[in-house]
Amino acid sequence: MKTALITGGSRGIGRALVERFAREGWRVAFGYHRHPENARDLAARTGTVAIHGDLADAQDTAHFLGEAIRQLGHVDALILNAGVAHSGLITDMTAEQWDSLMAVNLRASFLCARGVLPVMRAHGGGSVVMISSMWGRRGAAHEAAYSASKAALIGFAQALAREVGPCGIRVNCLAPGVIKTAMLDGYAQTELDALAEQTPLGRLGTPEEVAAAAWFLCSDDASFITGQTLAVDGGFL
Ligand code: NAP
């Protein structure tokens, strides 16, 4: 049976990823941090495995990975989805806030890739998908740290694709546009309406639409695609 390890599965895009891969018949383990009830419900409903861990913490991340690999045995797909946003002027941001955003959005992706790639290589290959953002392709005002972390993921994925391609491992990014999840809770309805208006398709995206693109990138239909960033943004950029 094919297996997927998904970070940040308890909500939003991650939940849709867990649902999609489980529906396709894959064995799935996913991570969660602050929403254990969501994670437990999702695991029970989809027959997947929920594993707690704070990806901002290197020790917790190592424990999370060890448990996930123990549960799955091998990993065919690694989806690095967990992420946090920070909105505000860069001149108001503290170094601690910068570090804690980078720890989840970037360092944890490095730690998870470093932990899982040898397992994939030993099993003959696999696919890694990093959830970047359209703001990683084009910076967003008031989201400089977030944009920097998401741009870094694109560079990381491009480099890794070259490094592990010879082992049969593909590495790609998704760059979602504005997707209806709790991450947008801080936005006023008028701001969301304006973002929908700026999107050529005239609406916000859904977590399921991002999950469908991730599913494609992990499937055999994408067997000759690596080092790419696929925009799922309704044409926003
Ligand atoms: P969300 O609803 O806020 O979910 C974030 C997920 O990340 C949750 O499952 C959360 O777990 C997990 N997470 C956060 N901090 C964590 C930590 N320290 N340790 C472990 N897990 C942690 O966000 P979303 O909108 O689904 O976003 C998912 C990904 O897509 C993110 O990387 C985000 O940057 C990216 N993205 C989102 C949009 C958008 O418009 N929504 C657009 C572009 C890219 P708990 O809830 O259990 O704490």
Short mmCIF file of C-alpha atoms and ligand atoms in Angstrom, two decimals:
data_model
loop_
_atom_site.label_atom_id
_atom_site.label_comp_id
_atom_site.label_asym_id
_atom_site.label_seq_id
_atom_site.Cartn_x
_atom_site.Cartn_y
_atom_site.Cartn_z
CA MET A 1 0.00 0.00 0.00
CA LYS A 2 1.23 3.51 -0.86
CA THR A 3 1.84 5.82 2.08
CA ALA A 4 1.79 9.57 2.67
CA LEU A 5 3.12 11.70 5.51
CA ILE A 6 1.43 15.09 5.71
CA THR A 7 2.38 17.88 8.11
CA GLY A 8 -0.30 20.20 9.48
CA GLY A 9 -3.18 17.85 8.74
CA SER A 10 -5.60 18.98 11.40
CA ARG A 11 -7.15 21.90 9.49
CA GLY A 12 -7.56 23.69 6.20
CA ILE A 13 -5.46 22.53 3.27
CA GLY A 14 -3.83 19.79 5.36
CA ARG A 15 -7.17 18.28 6.27
CA ALA A 16 -8.17 18.22 2.57
CA LEU A 17 -4.84 16.54 1.77
CA VAL A 18 -5.44 13.84 4.39
CA GLU A 19 -8.98 13.26 3.09
CA ARG A 20 -7.84 13.06 -0.54
CA PHE A 21 -4.95 10.64 -0.04
CA ALA A 22 -7.06 8.44 2.28
CA ARG A 23 -9.88 8.39 -0.28
CA GLU A 24 -7.39 7.28 -2.95
CA GLY A 25 -6.59 4.26 -0.75
CA TRP A 26 -3.21 5.39 0.62
CA ARG A 27 -2.18 4.86 4.22
CA VAL A 28 -1.77 8.32 5.73
CA ALA A 29 -0.08 9.69 8.83
CA PHE A 30 -0.43 13.37 9.59
CA GLY A 31 0.80 15.89 12.11
CA TYR A 32 -1.04 18.34 14.30
CA HIS A 33 -0.14 20.76 17.05
CA ARG A 34 -2.82 22.94 18.69
CA HIS A 35 -6.00 21.19 17.50
CA PRO A 36 -6.04 17.65 18.91
CA GLU A 37 -9.84 17.34 18.70
CA ASN A 38 -9.84 18.11 14.97
CA ALA A 39 -6.99 15.65 14.47
CA ARG A 40 -8.70 12.87 16.42
CA ASP A 41 -11.99 13.35 14.53
CA LEU A 42 -10.24 13.39 11.16
CA ALA A 43 -8.18 10.28 11.97
CA ALA A 44 -11.28 8.39 13.11
CA ARG A 45 -13.31 9.47 10.08
CA THR A 46 -10.63 8.66 7.49
CA GLY A 47 -8.81 5.72 9.10
CA THR A 48 -5.57 7.71 9.20
CA VAL A 49 -2.98 8.20 11.95
CA ALA A 50 -2.67 11.52 13.79
CA ILE A 51 0.66 12.34 15.43
CA HIS A 52 1.26 15.29 17.73
CA GLY A 53 4.34 17.49 17.46
CA ASP A 54 5.42 21.12 17.52
CA LEU A 55 7.38 21.57 14.31
CA ALA A 56 8.93 24.75 15.72
CA ASP A 57 10.84 22.46 18.08
CA ALA A 58 13.61 20.26 16.63
CA GLN A 59 13.24 17.52 19.26
CA ASP A 60 9.48 17.36 18.84
CA THR A 61 9.97 17.20 15.08
CA ALA A 62 12.40 14.28 15.43
CA HIS A 63 9.89 12.45 17.64
CA PHE A 64 7.05 13.18 15.18
CA LEU A 65 9.12 11.82 12.27
CA GLY A 66 10.22 8.72 14.19
CA GLU A 67 6.63 7.88 15.11
CA ALA A 68 5.35 8.55 11.58
CA ILE A 69 8.00 6.34 9.96
CA ARG A 70 7.33 3.61 12.55
CA GLN A 71 3.61 3.73 11.76
CA LEU A 72 3.96 3.88 7.96
CA GLY A 73 7.01 1.64 7.46
CA HIS A 74 8.01 3.55 4.34
CA VAL A 75 7.01 6.93 2.88
CA ASP A 76 5.97 7.31 -0.77
CA ALA A 77 4.82 10.93 -0.44
CA LEU A 78 5.92 13.64 1.97
CA ILE A 79 3.78 16.76 1.94
CA LEU A 80 5.23 19.69 3.85
CA ASN A 81 2.11 21.70 4.50
CA ALA A 82 2.26 23.01 8.09
CA GLY A 83 2.75 26.74 8.11
CA VAL A 84 2.05 29.95 9.97
CA ALA A 85 1.43 33.48 8.75
CA HIS A 86 2.44 36.84 10.19
CA SER A 87 0.90 40.09 9.12
CA GLY A 88 2.40 43.49 9.92
CA LEU A 89 5.06 46.01 9.04
CA ILE A 90 8.56 44.53 8.99
CA THR A 91 9.71 47.41 11.22
CA ASP A 92 7.29 46.18 13.92
CA MET A 93 8.42 42.54 13.76
CA THR A 94 10.70 41.21 16.50
CA ALA A 95 13.60 38.84 15.84
CA GLU A 96 11.77 36.23 17.97
CA GLN A 97 8.68 36.48 15.75
CA TRP A 98 10.87 36.13 12.64
CA ASP A 99 12.64 33.08 14.09
CA SER A 100 9.45 31.34 15.17
CA LEU A 101 7.84 31.79 11.73
CA MET A 102 10.98 30.53 9.97
CA ALA A 103 11.20 27.56 12.35
CA VAL A 104 7.79 26.25 11.26
CA ASN A 105 7.70 27.34 7.61
CA LEU A 106 11.30 26.65 6.64
CA ARG A 107 13.46 24.86 9.22
CA ALA A 108 10.84 22.16 9.87
CA SER A 109 10.71 21.50 6.11
CA PHE A 110 14.45 20.94 6.14
CA LEU A 111 14.22 18.69 9.23
CA CYS A 112 11.35 16.63 7.78
CA ALA A 113 13.03 16.27 4.38
CA ARG A 114 16.32 15.29 6.02
CA GLY A 115 14.54 12.67 8.12
CA VAL A 116 12.38 11.17 5.38
CA LEU A 117 14.60 11.25 2.26
CA PRO A 118 16.81 8.31 3.39
CA VAL A 119 13.65 6.25 4.03
CA MET A 120 12.35 7.10 0.56
CA ARG A 121 15.70 6.34 -1.05
CA ALA A 122 15.86 2.95 0.68
CA HIS A 123 12.42 2.14 -0.75
CA GLY A 124 13.38 3.09 -4.32
CA GLY A 125 11.96 6.62 -4.59
CA GLY A 126 9.06 8.88 -3.75
CA SER A 127 7.67 12.35 -4.07
CA VAL A 128 8.01 15.46 -1.90
CA VAL A 129 5.57 18.36 -2.22
CA MET A 130 6.19 21.63 -0.38
CA ILE A 131 3.27 24.01 0.11
CA SER A 132 4.72 27.39 -0.75
CA SER A 133 2.48 30.33 -1.68
CA MET A 134 1.93 32.81 -4.46
CA TRP A 135 3.53 35.30 -2.04
CA GLY A 136 6.71 33.22 -2.33
CA ARG A 137 6.69 33.90 -6.07
CA ARG A 138 5.88 37.58 -5.65
CA GLY A 139 6.32 39.23 -2.27
CA ALA A 140 3.35 40.62 -0.36
CA ALA A 141 3.46 43.91 1.55
CA HIS A 142 3.00 43.37 5.32
CA GLU A 143 3.94 39.70 4.86
CA ALA A 144 7.67 40.01 4.25
CA ALA A 145 8.76 37.19 6.59
CA TYR A 146 6.02 34.89 5.30
CA SER A 147 6.95 35.73 1.69
CA ALA A 148 10.64 35.12 2.41
CA SER A 149 9.92 31.73 3.99
CA LYS A 150 7.76 30.67 1.05
CA ALA A 151 10.30 31.88 -1.55
CA ALA A 152 12.97 29.92 0.33
CA LEU A 153 10.87 26.76 0.03
CA ILE A 154 10.85 27.16 -3.75
CA GLY A 155 14.66 27.43 -3.80
CA PHE A 156 14.94 24.51 -1.39
CA ALA A 157 12.70 22.32 -3.57
CA GLN A 158 14.57 23.22 -6.77
CA ALA A 159 17.92 22.34 -5.18
CA LEU A 160 16.65 19.13 -3.58
CA ALA A 161 15.12 18.02 -6.89
CA ARG A 162 18.62 18.08 -8.39
CA GLU A 163 20.17 16.40 -5.35
CA VAL A 164 17.76 13.48 -4.99
CA GLY A 165 16.50 13.06 -8.59
CA PRO A 166 19.09 10.32 -9.22
CA CYS A 167 17.52 8.36 -6.30
CA GLY A 168 14.10 8.40 -7.99
CA ILE A 169 12.74 11.10 -5.70
CA ARG A 170 10.78 14.01 -7.20
CA VAL A 171 10.48 17.33 -5.35
CA ASN A 172 7.97 20.01 -6.30
CA CYS A 173 6.18 23.01 -4.81
CA LEU A 174 2.62 24.21 -4.91
CA ALA A 175 1.98 27.94 -4.82
CA PRO A 176 -1.63 28.41 -3.71
CA GLY A 177 -3.39 31.72 -4.09
CA VAL A 178 -6.02 32.84 -1.60
CA ILE A 179 -7.59 29.68 -0.19
CA LYS A 180 -10.56 29.67 2.19
CA THR A 181 -9.12 28.42 5.49
CA ALA A 182 -8.70 29.59 9.09
CA MET A 183 -5.45 31.25 7.98
CA LEU A 184 -7.65 34.01 6.54
CA ASP A 185 -9.59 34.55 9.80
CA GLY A 186 -7.81 37.87 10.35
CA TYR A 187 -9.12 39.30 7.06
CA ALA A 188 -12.28 41.42 6.93
CA GLN A 189 -14.99 40.30 4.48
CA THR A 190 -14.30 43.41 2.35
CA GLU A 191 -10.63 42.39 2.06
CA LEU A 192 -11.61 38.84 1.04
CA ASP A 193 -14.03 40.24 -1.53
CA ALA A 194 -11.25 42.44 -2.94
CA LEU A 195 -8.90 39.44 -3.17
CA ALA A 196 -11.60 37.42 -4.96
CA GLU A 197 -12.07 40.32 -7.36
CA GLN A 198 -8.32 40.43 -8.11
CA THR A 199 -8.43 36.70 -8.95
CA PRO A 200 -9.21 36.14 -12.64
CA LEU A 201 -11.48 33.20 -11.76
CA GLY A 202 -13.42 35.63 -9.54
CA ARG A 203 -13.38 33.69 -6.27
CA LEU A 204 -11.19 32.27 -3.53
CA GLY A 205 -9.83 28.74 -3.88
CA THR A 206 -10.78 25.72 -1.79
CA PRO A 207 -8.50 23.40 0.20
CA GLU A 208 -9.75 20.53 -1.98
CA GLU A 209 -8.42 22.28 -5.11
CA VAL A 210 -4.95 22.47 -3.55
CA ALA A 211 -5.20 18.82 -2.45
CA ALA A 212 -6.08 17.80 -6.03
CA ALA A 213 -2.89 19.45 -7.33
CA ALA A 214 -0.80 17.76 -4.61
CA TRP A 215 -2.39 14.44 -5.48
CA PHE A 216 -1.44 14.95 -9.14
CA LEU A 217 2.18 15.79 -8.22
CA CYS A 218 2.46 12.63 -6.09
CA SER A 219 0.81 10.40 -8.67
CA ASP A 220 2.45 8.45 -11.49
CA ASP A 221 0.85 10.94 -13.91
CA ALA A 222 3.55 13.39 -12.75
CA SER A 223 6.38 10.84 -13.05
CA PHE A 224 8.60 13.15 -15.17
CA ILE A 225 7.91 16.36 -13.24
CA THR A 226 10.41 17.59 -10.66
CA GLY A 227 11.85 20.90 -9.47
CA GLN A 228 8.66 22.76 -10.46
CA THR A 229 6.32 25.20 -8.76
CA LEU A 230 2.70 24.73 -9.73
CA ALA A 231 0.44 27.73 -9.09
CA VAL A 232 -3.03 26.93 -7.73
CA ASP A 233 -4.16 30.55 -7.58
CA GLY A 234 -7.07 31.03 -9.98
CA GLY A 235 -4.72 33.06 -12.21
CA PHE A 236 -3.93 35.66 -9.51
CA LEU A 237 -0.26 36.03 -10.58
P1 NAP B 1 -4.28 26.64 8.70
O1 NAP B 1 -5.72 26.36 8.47
O2 NAP B 1 -3.89 27.72 9.65
O3 NAP B 1 -3.56 25.27 9.10
C1 NAP B 1 -2.19 25.26 9.42
C2 NAP B 1 -1.78 23.84 9.79
O4 NAP B 1 -0.38 23.88 10.19
C3 NAP B 1 -2.56 23.29 10.96
O5 NAP B 1 -2.84 21.92 10.76
C4 NAP B 1 -1.61 23.47 12.15
O6 NAP B 1 -1.79 22.50 13.18
C5 NAP B 1 -0.26 23.28 11.47
N1 NAP B 1 0.78 23.94 12.25
C6 NAP B 1 0.95 25.28 12.47
N2 NAP B 1 1.97 25.50 13.31
C7 NAP B 1 2.47 24.27 13.64
C8 NAP B 1 3.52 23.83 14.49
N3 NAP B 1 4.28 24.70 15.20
N4 NAP B 1 3.74 22.50 14.58
C9 NAP B 1 2.99 21.62 13.90
N5 NAP B 1 1.97 21.97 13.10
C10 NAP B 1 1.72 23.29 12.97
O7 NAP B 1 -3.55 27.03 7.32
P2 NAP B 1 -3.86 26.63 5.80
O8 NAP B 1 -4.48 27.80 5.16
O9 NAP B 1 -4.50 25.29 5.70
O10 NAP B 1 -2.35 26.57 5.27
C11 NAP B 1 -1.66 25.36 5.02
C12 NAP B 1 -0.38 25.70 4.24
O11 NAP B 1 -0.74 26.35 3.02
C13 NAP B 1 0.53 26.68 4.98
O12 NAP B 1 1.87 26.33 4.76
C14 NAP B 1 0.21 28.00 4.34
O13 NAP B 1 1.28 28.91 4.42
C15 NAP B 1 -0.05 27.57 2.90
N6 NAP B 1 -0.86 28.52 2.12
C16 NAP B 1 -2.11 28.89 2.54
C17 NAP B 1 -2.83 29.79 1.78
C18 NAP B 1 -4.22 30.25 2.17
O14 NAP B 1 -4.72 31.21 1.55
N7 NAP B 1 -4.89 29.62 3.12
C19 NAP B 1 -2.27 30.32 0.61
C20 NAP B 1 -1.01 29.93 0.24
C21 NAP B 1 -0.30 29.01 0.99
P3 NAP B 1 -2.75 22.80 14.46
O15 NAP B 1 -3.97 23.52 13.90
O16 NAP B 1 -3.07 21.44 15.02
O17 NAP B 1 -1.96 23.65 15.41
#
